Coordinates of C-alpha atoms in Angstrom, one line a residue:
M1 CA 3.9 24.9 -79.3
I2 CA 6.2 22.4 -77.6
P3 CA 9.8 22.6 -78.9
A4 CA 11.1 19.3 -80.3
T5 CA 14.4 19.6 -78.5
P6 CA 14.4 21.9 -75.5
T7 CA 17.9 23.2 -74.6
T8 CA 17.2 25.2 -71.4
V9 CA 18.8 23.3 -68.6
D10 CA 19.2 24.9 -65.1
A11 CA 22.3 24.6 -63.0
V12 CA 22.5 21.0 -61.7
P13 CA 25.0 18.7 -60.3
A14 CA 25.6 17.0 -63.7
Q15 CA 24.5 17.3 -67.3
P16 CA 22.7 14.4 -69.0
S17 CA 25.2 12.4 -71.1
D18 CA 22.6 11.0 -73.5
P19 CA 21.0 13.6 -75.9
R20 CA 17.9 11.4 -76.1
L21 CA 16.9 12.6 -72.7
L22 CA 16.5 16.2 -73.8
A23 CA 14.7 15.1 -76.9
A24 CA 12.1 13.1 -74.9
V25 CA 9.9 16.2 -74.2
E26 CA 6.9 14.9 -76.2
H27 CA 7.3 11.5 -74.6
A28 CA 7.2 13.2 -71.2
R29 CA 4.1 15.3 -72.0
A30 CA 2.3 12.2 -73.2
A31 CA 2.9 10.6 -69.8
A32 CA 1.3 13.7 -68.1
V33 CA -1.6 13.6 -70.5
E34 CA -2.2 9.9 -69.8
L35 CA -2.3 10.6 -66.1
A36 CA -4.4 13.9 -66.0
G37 CA -6.0 14.2 -69.4
E38 CA -5.3 16.5 -72.3
P39 CA -7.2 19.6 -70.9
A40 CA -5.2 19.5 -67.7
V41 CA -1.7 19.6 -69.2
G42 CA -0.4 22.9 -70.7
G43 CA 2.7 23.8 -72.6
Y44 CA 6.3 23.0 -71.9
E45 CA 8.1 25.4 -69.5
E46 CA 11.5 24.1 -68.7
V47 CA 13.7 21.1 -68.1
R48 CA 16.1 20.3 -65.3
A49 CA 18.8 17.6 -65.1
E50 CA 18.6 15.3 -62.1
D51 CA 21.9 13.7 -62.9
E52 CA 23.7 12.5 -66.1
H53 CA 21.1 9.7 -66.6
A54 CA 17.8 11.6 -65.9
V55 CA 16.0 14.9 -66.5
T56 CA 12.7 16.3 -65.4
F57 CA 10.4 18.2 -67.8
F58 CA 7.9 20.8 -66.5
F59 CA 4.6 21.5 -68.1
A60 CA 2.0 24.1 -67.1
A61 CA -1.0 22.6 -65.2
H62 CA -4.5 23.6 -66.0
Q63 CA -5.9 21.8 -63.0
P64 CA -8.8 23.6 -61.3
G65 CA -7.7 24.9 -57.9
Y66 CA -3.9 24.5 -58.6
R67 CA -3.0 28.0 -59.8
G68 CA 0.8 28.2 -60.6
W69 CA 1.4 24.4 -60.3
R70 CA 3.2 22.4 -62.9
W71 CA 3.3 18.8 -64.1
A72 CA 6.8 17.4 -63.5
V73 CA 7.7 14.3 -65.6
T74 CA 11.1 12.6 -65.0
V75 CA 12.6 10.5 -67.7
A76 CA 15.7 8.3 -67.4
E77 CA 17.9 5.9 -69.3
G78 CA 19.8 2.9 -68.1
G79 CA 22.5 3.1 -70.8
S80 CA 23.0 4.0 -74.4
D81 CA 21.5 0.6 -75.4
Q82 CA 18.5 1.0 -73.2
P83 CA 15.3 3.0 -74.1
V84 CA 14.4 6.3 -72.4
T85 CA 11.6 5.5 -69.8
I86 CA 9.2 7.5 -67.6
S87 CA 10.3 7.4 -64.0
D88 CA 7.8 9.6 -62.3
T89 CA 4.9 12.0 -63.1
V90 CA 3.7 14.3 -60.4
L91 CA 2.0 17.7 -59.8
L92 CA 4.3 20.2 -58.1
P93 CA 4.0 23.8 -57.1
G94 CA 5.8 26.3 -59.3
P95 CA 7.6 29.5 -58.2
D96 CA 4.3 31.5 -58.1
A97 CA 2.0 28.6 -57.0
L98 CA -0.9 29.1 -54.6
V99 CA 0.0 26.7 -51.8
A100 CA -1.1 26.2 -48.2
P101 CA 0.8 28.1 -45.5
A102 CA 3.7 26.4 -43.8
W103 CA 2.6 24.1 -41.0
V104 CA 2.7 25.6 -37.6
P105 CA 2.8 23.5 -34.4
W106 CA -0.5 23.7 -32.4
Q107 CA 1.3 25.4 -29.5
E108 CA 2.1 28.4 -31.8
R109 CA -1.4 28.5 -33.3
V110 CA -3.4 28.8 -30.1
R111 CA -4.5 32.4 -29.4
A112 CA -6.2 34.0 -26.4
G113 CA -9.9 33.0 -26.4
D114 CA -9.5 29.8 -28.4
L115 CA -9.9 27.5 -25.3
G116 CA -13.4 26.1 -25.0
I117 CA -15.3 24.1 -22.5
G118 CA -13.6 20.7 -21.9
D119 CA -10.5 21.7 -23.9
L120 CA -7.0 21.0 -22.4
L121 CA -4.0 23.2 -23.0
P122 CA -0.8 21.6 -21.7
S123 CA 2.0 24.1 -20.9
D124 CA 5.2 23.9 -22.9
P125 CA 8.0 22.3 -20.8
E126 CA 10.2 25.1 -22.1
D127 CA 7.7 27.9 -21.4
A128 CA 9.8 30.9 -20.2
R129 CA 6.8 32.2 -18.3
L130 CA 6.9 29.4 -15.7
V131 CA 9.6 28.3 -13.3
P132 CA 9.5 25.4 -10.8
G133 CA 8.0 26.5 -7.5
Y134 CA 11.0 25.1 -5.5
V135 CA 13.5 27.5 -7.1
A136 CA 13.8 31.3 -7.0
S137 CA 10.7 32.8 -8.6
D138 CA 12.0 36.4 -8.7
D139 CA 8.9 37.3 -6.7
P140 CA 9.6 38.0 -3.0
A141 CA 5.9 37.5 -2.1
V142 CA 6.0 33.9 -3.6
E143 CA 9.3 33.1 -1.8
E144 CA 7.8 34.0 1.5
T145 CA 5.3 31.2 1.2
A146 CA 7.5 28.5 -0.5
K147 CA 10.7 28.4 1.4
E148 CA 10.9 24.6 1.7
V149 CA 11.1 22.1 -1.1
G150 CA 7.8 20.5 -1.8
L151 CA 5.6 23.4 -0.5
G152 CA 3.5 25.6 -2.6
R153 CA 2.7 25.2 -6.3
I154 CA 4.7 23.1 -8.6
K155 CA 5.2 26.0 -11.0
V156 CA 5.0 29.8 -10.5
L157 CA 5.3 32.8 -12.8
S158 CA 8.8 33.8 -13.8
R159 CA 9.9 37.4 -14.3
V160 CA 9.2 36.9 -18.0
G161 CA 5.7 35.7 -17.3
R162 CA 4.9 38.6 -15.0
E163 CA 6.3 41.2 -17.4
G164 CA 4.2 39.7 -20.3
A165 CA 1.0 39.9 -18.2
T166 CA 1.8 43.4 -17.1
E167 CA 2.1 44.6 -20.7
R168 CA -1.1 42.9 -21.8
W169 CA -3.2 44.2 -18.9
R170 CA -1.8 47.7 -19.1
D171 CA -2.4 48.0 -22.8
G172 CA -5.7 46.2 -22.8
D173 CA -9.3 47.3 -22.5
H174 CA -8.9 47.8 -18.7
G175 CA -5.7 49.8 -18.7
P176 CA -5.1 53.5 -18.1
T177 CA -5.4 54.5 -21.7
A178 CA -8.8 53.0 -22.3
E179 CA -11.6 55.3 -23.3
M180 CA -13.6 54.3 -20.3
A181 CA -10.7 55.4 -18.0
K182 CA -10.3 58.7 -19.7
A183 CA -13.9 59.6 -18.9
A184 CA -14.0 58.2 -15.4
P185 CA -14.4 60.5 -12.3
G186 CA -11.7 58.6 -10.5
T187 CA -9.2 55.7 -10.7
C188 CA -9.5 52.2 -9.5
A189 CA -6.7 52.7 -7.0
S190 CA -9.0 55.0 -5.0
C191 CA -12.2 53.0 -5.4
G192 CA -13.7 50.9 -2.6
F193 CA -14.5 48.1 -5.0
Y194 CA -10.8 47.6 -5.9
L195 CA -9.1 44.4 -4.7
P196 CA -5.3 44.7 -5.2
L197 CA -3.5 41.6 -6.4
A198 CA -0.9 39.9 -4.2
G199 CA 2.8 39.8 -4.9
S200 CA 4.9 42.1 -7.0
L201 CA 1.9 43.1 -9.2
R202 CA 0.0 44.5 -6.2
A203 CA 1.1 48.1 -6.8
A204 CA -0.3 48.3 -10.3
F205 CA -3.2 45.8 -10.6
G206 CA -6.2 44.5 -8.9
V207 CA -9.7 43.0 -9.5
C208 CA -12.9 45.0 -9.7
A209 CA -15.6 43.7 -7.3
N210 CA -18.4 46.0 -8.3
E211 CA -21.2 43.8 -9.9
Y212 CA -22.5 46.9 -11.7
A213 CA -19.2 47.9 -13.2
P214 CA -18.2 46.9 -16.7
A215 CA -15.0 45.3 -15.4
D216 CA -16.6 43.2 -12.6
G217 CA -14.4 40.2 -11.9
V218 CA -11.7 41.4 -14.3
V219 CA -8.1 42.4 -13.7
V220 CA -7.8 46.2 -14.0
H221 CA -5.0 48.6 -13.8
A222 CA -4.8 50.9 -10.8
E223 CA -5.2 53.9 -13.0
Y224 CA -8.2 52.5 -14.9
G225 CA -11.6 53.8 -13.9
C226 CA -15.3 53.8 -14.8
G227 CA -18.5 55.6 -13.8
A228 CA -19.2 53.1 -11.1
H229 CA -16.5 54.5 -8.8
S230 CA -17.4 54.2 -5.1
D231 CA -17.0 57.9 -4.5
V232 CA -19.5 58.9 -7.2
E233 CA -22.4 60.7 -5.6
A234 CA -25.9 61.2 -7.0
D235 CA -26.6 64.7 -8.4
S236 CA -29.5 66.2 -6.4
G237 CA -29.9 69.2 -8.7
P238 CA -32.5 69.6 -11.4
I239 CA -32.2 67.4 -14.5
A240 CA -32.6 70.3 -16.8
P241 CA -30.4 73.4 -16.3
V242 CA -32.4 76.4 -14.9
A243 CA -31.6 79.9 -16.0
E244 CA -31.1 82.7 -13.4
L245 CA -34.0 84.7 -15.0
V246 CA -37.2 82.9 -15.8
Y247 CA -39.9 84.3 -18.0
D248 CA -43.4 82.9 -17.5
D249 CA -45.1 83.5 -20.8
G250 CA -48.2 81.6 -19.8
V251 CA -49.5 84.4 -17.8
E252 CA -51.1 87.5 -19.4
L253 CA -49.8 90.8 -18.1
E254 CA -52.3 93.5 -17.2
T255 CA -51.9 96.4 -19.6
R256 CA -52.5 100.0 -18.5

């Protein structure tokens, strides 16, 4: 049932001065029904004062796909001698409405692996991982090759960028804690197929150059390892273990 004169008014800048506004609930619901149809408009829920000359009534919405939304109908009056009129009718999300997540800029939505063939991914001008190549890069190896302005790359990795890469690579599938590394006969640092990186990351990372290894062409931690280590030797022993004492039960023994 819709109350004839709702009295629940939330805290607002001003209370309506004309009592006809609060009494216009049925007039407001009729406007919502005219817009959406009777089945789509539910019961009255609350009223909020916009100012002393207008209020907004809220009615439950039975619109498919709009769970928790409400019809909001604003009524207003231009003076005590003017009729109460409908100003606006709109569908709005309620406190428990199912709504789309907040919009996130594309730079923050992109994840590793999202980039496809032909896609372009411009770097953010404020990206803390990059610094201009003509300023100090915090990497002595880079500074040795870019001492003059205009030489070398336009941008190079900053300390923040190198530390981020270090954490990802160390904790990833080719780091020292990977299951493959735990079962390996040796580490990449002692493998002949290991190509150390240049710069400050040289001591901890390199690239695997063994085409038969699972990490071929991938950055690996120096303490990572796999079964394709260069020092692995073929086992020349029998495939099946042989016991010290062998019984040949295929030969009949002579009985005396």
